[in-house]
Amino acid sequence: MRHTFVLFGRQMRHILRSPDTIITVAVMPIAMMLMFVYVFGGAVKTSMGDGVNYVNYQLPGILLMGVSSGVSYTAVRLFTDIQKGIFARLRSLPIPRSAPLWSNVLTSLISNAIAVFVLVLVALLLGFRPSGSPLRWLGAAGILALFTLALTWLAIIPGLTAKSVEGSYVFSYPLIFLPFLSSAFVPTETMPTALRIFAENQPMAGIVELLRSLLSGGSVGNEVWIALAWCIGILLVAYLFAMGVYNRRMLK
Amino acid sequence: MTNTAIGVKDLRKSFKSTEVLKGVDFAVKRGEIFALLGSNGAGKTTIVNILATLLKPDEGTAEVCGFDVLREPSKVRASISLTGQFAAVDGMLTGRENLILIAKLRDDKKPAETADALLERFGLTGVANRRADTYSGGMARRLDIAMSLVGHAAVIFLDEPTTGLDPEMRLEVWKTVKELSGSGTTILLTTQYLEEAEQLADRIAILHEGKIIATGTLDELKKSFPPIRVEYIEKQPTLEEIFLAIVGKKEIVK
């Protein structure tokens, strides 16, 4: 554990010293949020009935987009360390074999938490009015952390296997756009049937619905289990796959 | 405790269908600087990676300080320090932070003091607080080697420490490695340059196409080289010489 924290400290220092990574992680979702609230929001709201706070409505989707782009840096960091031989040096040290991976996971959790915090602050400025209780806030934080954890392990796979930097982060593009194909920004009622079935049942849809209920004080029902099942399922599969790749590739 | 720091027996390793190591044997004594000399692709790095527990051998055994790399990898890692083919320094951190990082990972009780002592020893005190990505190739390599000395590992692997460096930087690294000899640390050095092996190593093994084809001190290797021979080579006459010879003969006959 101690070694994992030492390596975590190193990576957090990296993040603080390369403001560009902070800016891309936070700015892209902020720009998206501005666009949805001020450009599309007005039009979307007309189909949603009165009393809908659109800033509240779109925030969960923006948060998922932020995390999806944030985890791509885990893949890039891993790839760069492997390419520069730093990873080999770390693995030849008398520290636990998995410490270099877990330090990346920890870095991802903390840096994404910071990004989410910034996004929520910006949303508050734009008119986000949460009506959840502290317990619900905790629940929202928990599901976001679980989502980040699952995607981070997913990101470790290309981080370990990619042949180029571009190859290491390209996996995040579909993830960033997946919230568009859900109820994250617009209601799904007007979508063609096939698309609508996908949009209502894909992994991010359930998580978006749960976050929305938790943050806006709606009733929380089945979506808890759907969201948890997706997050834990992705986490388990990605973790086992990543560890398999790590043990195979790194110790041929 | 045995006198052998590294023992490799009948080591074999293939990548897909390419057989890289075809039964490698050698032994390195404690405190010795041992050079593995071989051309590009001879399998030098593969041997180092197996010894550093980063790769598994297909067949054969490899021991470091009496610990088998497969059975006791964590004890092997506690005895070694790896300096890979490319200076593996963290460019985002300063030289001092790089050393402190490794010191902390090696459970050094006083990481800052260890770092400062090494910076001093390697002439990096002046640039200690500059980010390592601003260092010259030679400076980065010196920092890289300094990082390998944190924690006083019994065995240090230097994988092609001067490849890609200009001649001046090469001399700088040689000086550093020479200073390490006699400290009781065992060093396994790989290189493509005969001169480098000559300059630094107590003993040299020549790795060629996956096998060690010769081992010994420089003098022993020189003795086993073929002796100087004087050869008489039949020289074919040119057309002009033939012509002149024929013309000349005819004149003589005349």
PDB file of N, CA and C in Angstrom, chain B residues 137-181:
ATOM      1  N   GLY B 137      21.559  14.198 -22.918  1.00  0.00           N
ATOM      2  CA  GLY B 137      21.552  12.735 -22.917  1.00  0.00           C
ATOM      3  C   GLY B 137      22.499  12.158 -21.872  1.00  0.00           C
ATOM      4  N   GLY B 138      23.679  12.743 -21.772  1.00  0.00           N
ATOM      5  CA  GLY B 138      24.667  12.247 -20.810  1.00  0.00           C
ATOM      6  C   GLY B 138      24.215  12.466 -19.379  1.00  0.00           C
ATOM      7  N   MET B 139      23.626  13.641 -19.132  1.00  0.00           N
ATOM      8  CA  MET B 139      23.141  13.944 -17.784  1.00  0.00           C
ATOM      9  C   MET B 139      22.013  12.999 -17.392  1.00  0.00           C
ATOM     10  N   ALA B 140      21.098  12.755 -18.339  1.00  0.00           N
ATOM     11  CA  ALA B 140      19.967  11.867 -18.059  1.00  0.00           C
ATOM     12  C   ALA B 140      20.479  10.457 -17.758  1.00  0.00           C
ATOM     13  N   ARG B 141      21.501  10.036 -18.501  1.00  0.00           N
ATOM     14  CA  ARG B 141      22.056   8.711 -18.284  1.00  0.00           C
ATOM     15  C   ARG B 141      22.737   8.633 -16.924  1.00  0.00           C
ATOM     16  N   ARG B 142      23.402   9.719 -16.546  1.00  0.00           N
ATOM     17  CA  ARG B 142      24.058   9.743 -15.222  1.00  0.00           C
ATOM     18  C   ARG B 142      23.013   9.656 -14.117  1.00  0.00           C
ATOM     19  N   LEU B 143      21.925  10.395 -14.291  1.00  0.00           N
ATOM     20  CA  LEU B 143      20.837  10.337 -13.301  1.00  0.00           C
ATOM     21  C   LEU B 143      20.266   8.915 -13.247  1.00  0.00           C
ATOM     22  N   ASP B 144      20.110   8.333 -14.437  1.00  0.00           N
ATOM     23  CA  ASP B 144      19.587   6.974 -14.575  1.00  0.00           C
ATOM     24  C   ASP B 144      20.449   5.991 -13.781  1.00  0.00           C
ATOM     25  N   ILE B 145      21.768   6.099 -13.942  1.00  0.00           N
ATOM     26  CA  ILE B 145      22.678   5.202 -13.229  1.00  0.00           C
ATOM     27  C   ILE B 145      22.641   5.509 -11.733  1.00  0.00           C
ATOM     28  N   ALA B 146      22.572   6.792 -11.395  1.00  0.00           N
ATOM     29  CA  ALA B 146      22.475   7.169  -9.981  1.00  0.00           C
ATOM     30  C   ALA B 146      21.233   6.533  -9.350  1.00  0.00           C
ATOM     31  N   MET B 147      20.116   6.517 -10.114  1.00  0.00           N
ATOM     32  CA  MET B 147      18.885   5.913  -9.600  1.00  0.00           C
ATOM     33  C   MET B 147      19.072   4.429  -9.319  1.00  0.00           C
ATOM     34  N   SER B 148      19.958   3.793 -10.099  1.00  0.00           N
ATOM     35  CA  SER B 148      20.213   2.369  -9.885  1.00  0.00           C
ATOM     36  C   SER B 148      21.024   2.110  -8.629  1.00  0.00           C
ATOM     37  N   LEU B 149      21.691   3.135  -8.125  1.00  0.00           N
ATOM     38  CA  LEU B 149      22.542   2.930  -6.951  1.00  0.00           C
ATOM     39  C   LEU B 149      21.781   3.149  -5.646  1.00  0.00           C
ATOM     40  N   VAL B 150      20.562   3.708  -5.760  1.00  0.00           N
ATOM     41  CA  VAL B 150      19.748   3.897  -4.556  1.00  0.00           C
ATOM     42  C   VAL B 150      19.442   2.515  -3.974  1.00  0.00           C
ATOM     43  N   GLY B 151      19.641   2.353  -2.687  1.00  0.00           N
ATOM     44  CA  GLY B 151      19.278   1.086  -2.056  1.00  0.00           C
ATOM     45  C   GLY B 151      20.384   0.051  -2.078  1.00  0.00           C
ATOM     46  N   HIS B 152      21.524   0.393  -2.657  1.00  0.00           N
ATOM     47  CA  HIS B 152      22.699  -0.489  -2.644  1.00  0.00           C
ATOM     48  C   HIS B 152      22.377  -1.920  -3.056  1.00  0.00           C
ATOM     49  N   ALA B 153      21.820  -2.098  -4.235  1.00  0.00           N
ATOM     50  CA  ALA B 153      21.543  -3.449  -4.722  1.00  0.00           C
ATOM     51  C   ALA B 153      22.865  -4.194  -4.911  1.00  0.00           C
ATOM     52  N   ALA B 154      22.833  -5.505  -4.667  1.00  0.00           N
ATOM     53  CA  ALA B 154      24.057  -6.306  -4.788  1.00  0.00           C
ATOM     54  C   ALA B 154      24.470  -6.460  -6.247  1.00  0.00           C
ATOM     55  N   VAL B 155      23.481  -6.496  -7.127  1.00  0.00           N
ATOM     56  CA  VAL B 155      23.752  -6.695  -8.556  1.00  0.00           C
ATOM     57  C   VAL B 155      23.093  -5.579  -9.359  1.00  0.00           C
ATOM     58  N   ILE B 156      23.852  -4.961 -10.235  1.00  0.00           N
ATOM     59  CA  ILE B 156      23.298  -3.907 -11.083  1.00  0.00           C
ATOM     60  C   ILE B 156      23.383  -4.337 -12.547  1.00  0.00           C
ATOM     61  N   PHE B 157      22.271  -4.199 -13.244  1.00  0.00           N
ATOM     62  CA  PHE B 157      22.271  -4.474 -14.682  1.00  0.00           C
ATOM     63  C   PHE B 157      22.346  -3.148 -15.431  1.00  0.00           C
ATOM     64  N   LEU B 158      23.312  -3.039 -16.314  1.00  0.00           N
ATOM     65  CA  LEU B 158      23.401  -1.851 -17.166  1.00  0.00           C
ATOM     66  C   LEU B 158      23.223  -2.327 -18.599  1.00  0.00           C
ATOM     67  N   ASP B 159      22.038  -2.101 -19.137  1.00  0.00           N
ATOM     68  CA  ASP B 159      21.751  -2.586 -20.482  1.00  0.00           C
ATOM     69  C   ASP B 159      22.107  -1.508 -21.497  1.00  0.00           C
ATOM     70  N   GLU B 160      23.152  -1.737 -22.236  1.00  0.00           N
ATOM     71  CA  GLU B 160      23.639  -0.791 -23.252  1.00  0.00           C
ATOM     72  C   GLU B 160      23.665   0.644 -22.739  1.00  0.00           C
ATOM     73  N   PRO B 161      24.497   0.912 -21.738  1.00  0.00           N
ATOM     74  CA  PRO B 161      24.445   2.231 -21.106  1.00  0.00           C
ATOM     75  C   PRO B 161      24.870   3.385 -22.019  1.00  0.00           C
ATOM     76  N   THR B 162      25.582   3.104 -23.116  1.00  0.00           N
ATOM     77  CA  THR B 162      26.058   4.232 -23.925  1.00  0.00           C
ATOM     78  C   THR B 162      25.477   4.256 -25.329  1.00  0.00           C
ATOM     79  N   THR B 163      24.559   3.316 -25.629  1.00  0.00           N
ATOM     80  CA  THR B 163      23.971   3.326 -26.972  1.00  0.00           C
ATOM     81  C   THR B 163      23.217   4.631 -27.198  1.00  0.00           C
ATOM     82  N   GLY B 164      23.490   5.266 -28.325  1.00  0.00           N
ATOM     83  CA  GLY B 164      22.798   6.513 -28.649  1.00  0.00           C
ATOM     84  C   GLY B 164      23.437   7.753 -28.037  1.00  0.00           C
ATOM     85  N   LEU B 165      24.557   7.578 -27.345  1.00  0.00           N
ATOM     86  CA  LEU B 165      25.216   8.766 -26.771  1.00  0.00           C
ATOM     87  C   LEU B 165      26.379   9.176 -27.667  1.00  0.00           C
ATOM     88  N   ASP B 166      26.674  10.471 -27.700  1.00  0.00           N
ATOM     89  CA  ASP B 166      27.820  10.895 -28.498  1.00  0.00           C
ATOM     90  C   ASP B 166      29.107  10.546 -27.744  1.00  0.00           C
ATOM     91  N   PRO B 167      30.268  10.543 -28.449  1.00  0.00           N
ATOM     92  CA  PRO B 167      31.510  10.043 -27.854  1.00  0.00           C
ATOM     93  C   PRO B 167      31.866  10.710 -26.523  1.00  0.00           C
ATOM     94  N   GLU B 168      31.590  11.990 -26.429  1.00  0.00           N
ATOM     95  CA  GLU B 168      31.926  12.695 -25.201  1.00  0.00           C
ATOM     96  C   GLU B 168      31.093  12.182 -24.026  1.00  0.00           C
ATOM     97  N   MET B 169      29.802  12.015 -24.279  1.00  0.00           N
ATOM     98  CA  MET B 169      28.905  11.508 -23.237  1.00  0.00           C
ATOM     99  C   MET B 169      29.272  10.073 -22.890  1.00  0.00           C
ATOM    100  N   ARG B 170      29.732   9.329 -23.895  1.00  0.00           N
ATOM    101  CA  ARG B 170      30.121   7.942 -23.662  1.00  0.00           C
ATOM    102  C   ARG B 170      31.268   7.891 -22.653  1.00  0.00           C
ATOM    103  N   LEU B 171      32.258   8.766 -22.837  1.00  0.00           N
ATOM    104  CA  LEU B 171      33.395   8.805 -21.901  1.00  0.00           C
ATOM    105  C   LEU B 171      32.915   9.138 -20.494  1.00  0.00           C
ATOM    106  N   GLU B 172      31.912  10.030 -20.437  1.00  0.00           N
ATOM    107  CA  GLU B 172      31.348  10.441 -19.160  1.00  0.00           C
ATOM    108  C   GLU B 172      30.725   9.232 -18.433  1.00  0.00           C
ATOM    109  N   VAL B 173      29.972   8.427 -19.194  1.00  0.00           N
ATOM    110  CA  VAL B 173      29.325   7.251 -18.592  1.00  0.00           C
ATOM    111  C   VAL B 173      30.380   6.217 -18.203  1.00  0.00           C
ATOM    112  N   TRP B 174      31.396   6.049 -19.044  1.00  0.00           N
ATOM    113  CA  TRP B 174      32.465   5.096 -18.722  1.00  0.00           C
ATOM    114  C   TRP B 174      33.109   5.450 -17.394  1.00  0.00           C
ATOM    115  N   LYS B 175      33.351   6.745 -17.230  1.00  0.00           N
ATOM    116  CA  LYS B 175      33.982   7.212 -15.995  1.00  0.00           C
ATOM    117  C   LYS B 175      33.097   6.824 -14.799  1.00  0.00           C
ATOM    118  N   THR B 176      31.793   7.028 -14.967  1.00  0.00           N
ATOM    119  CA  THR B 176      30.845   6.691 -13.896  1.00  0.00           C
ATOM    120  C   THR B 176      30.901   5.205 -13.560  1.00  0.00           C
ATOM    121  N   VAL B 177      30.884   4.361 -14.607  1.00  0.00           N
ATOM    122  CA  VAL B 177      30.864   2.915 -14.377  1.00  0.00           C
ATOM    123  C   VAL B 177      32.175   2.470 -13.731  1.00  0.00           C
ATOM    124  N   LYS B 178      33.292   3.055 -14.184  1.00  0.00           N
ATOM    125  CA  LYS B 178      34.592   2.694 -13.609  1.00  0.00           C
ATOM    126  C   LYS B 178      34.628   3.008 -12.122  1.00  0.00           C
ATOM    127  N   GLU B 179      33.982   4.110 -11.751  1.00  0.00           N
ATOM    128  CA  GLU B 179      33.969   4.487 -10.337  1.00  0.00           C
ATOM    129  C   GLU B 179      33.198   3.483  -9.484  1.00  0.00           C
ATOM    130  N   LEU B 180      32.295   2.767 -10.150  1.00  0.00           N
ATOM    131  CA  LEU B 180      31.500   1.782  -9.402  1.00  0.00           C
ATOM    132  C   LEU B 180      32.305   0.533  -9.098  1.00  0.00           C
ATOM    133  N   SER B 181      33.290   0.228  -9.946  1.00  0.00           N
ATOM    134  CA  SER B 181      34.031  -1.017  -9.750  1.00  0.00           C
ATOM    135  C   SER B 181      34.845  -0.912  -8.467  1.00  0.00           C
TER     136      SER B 181
END
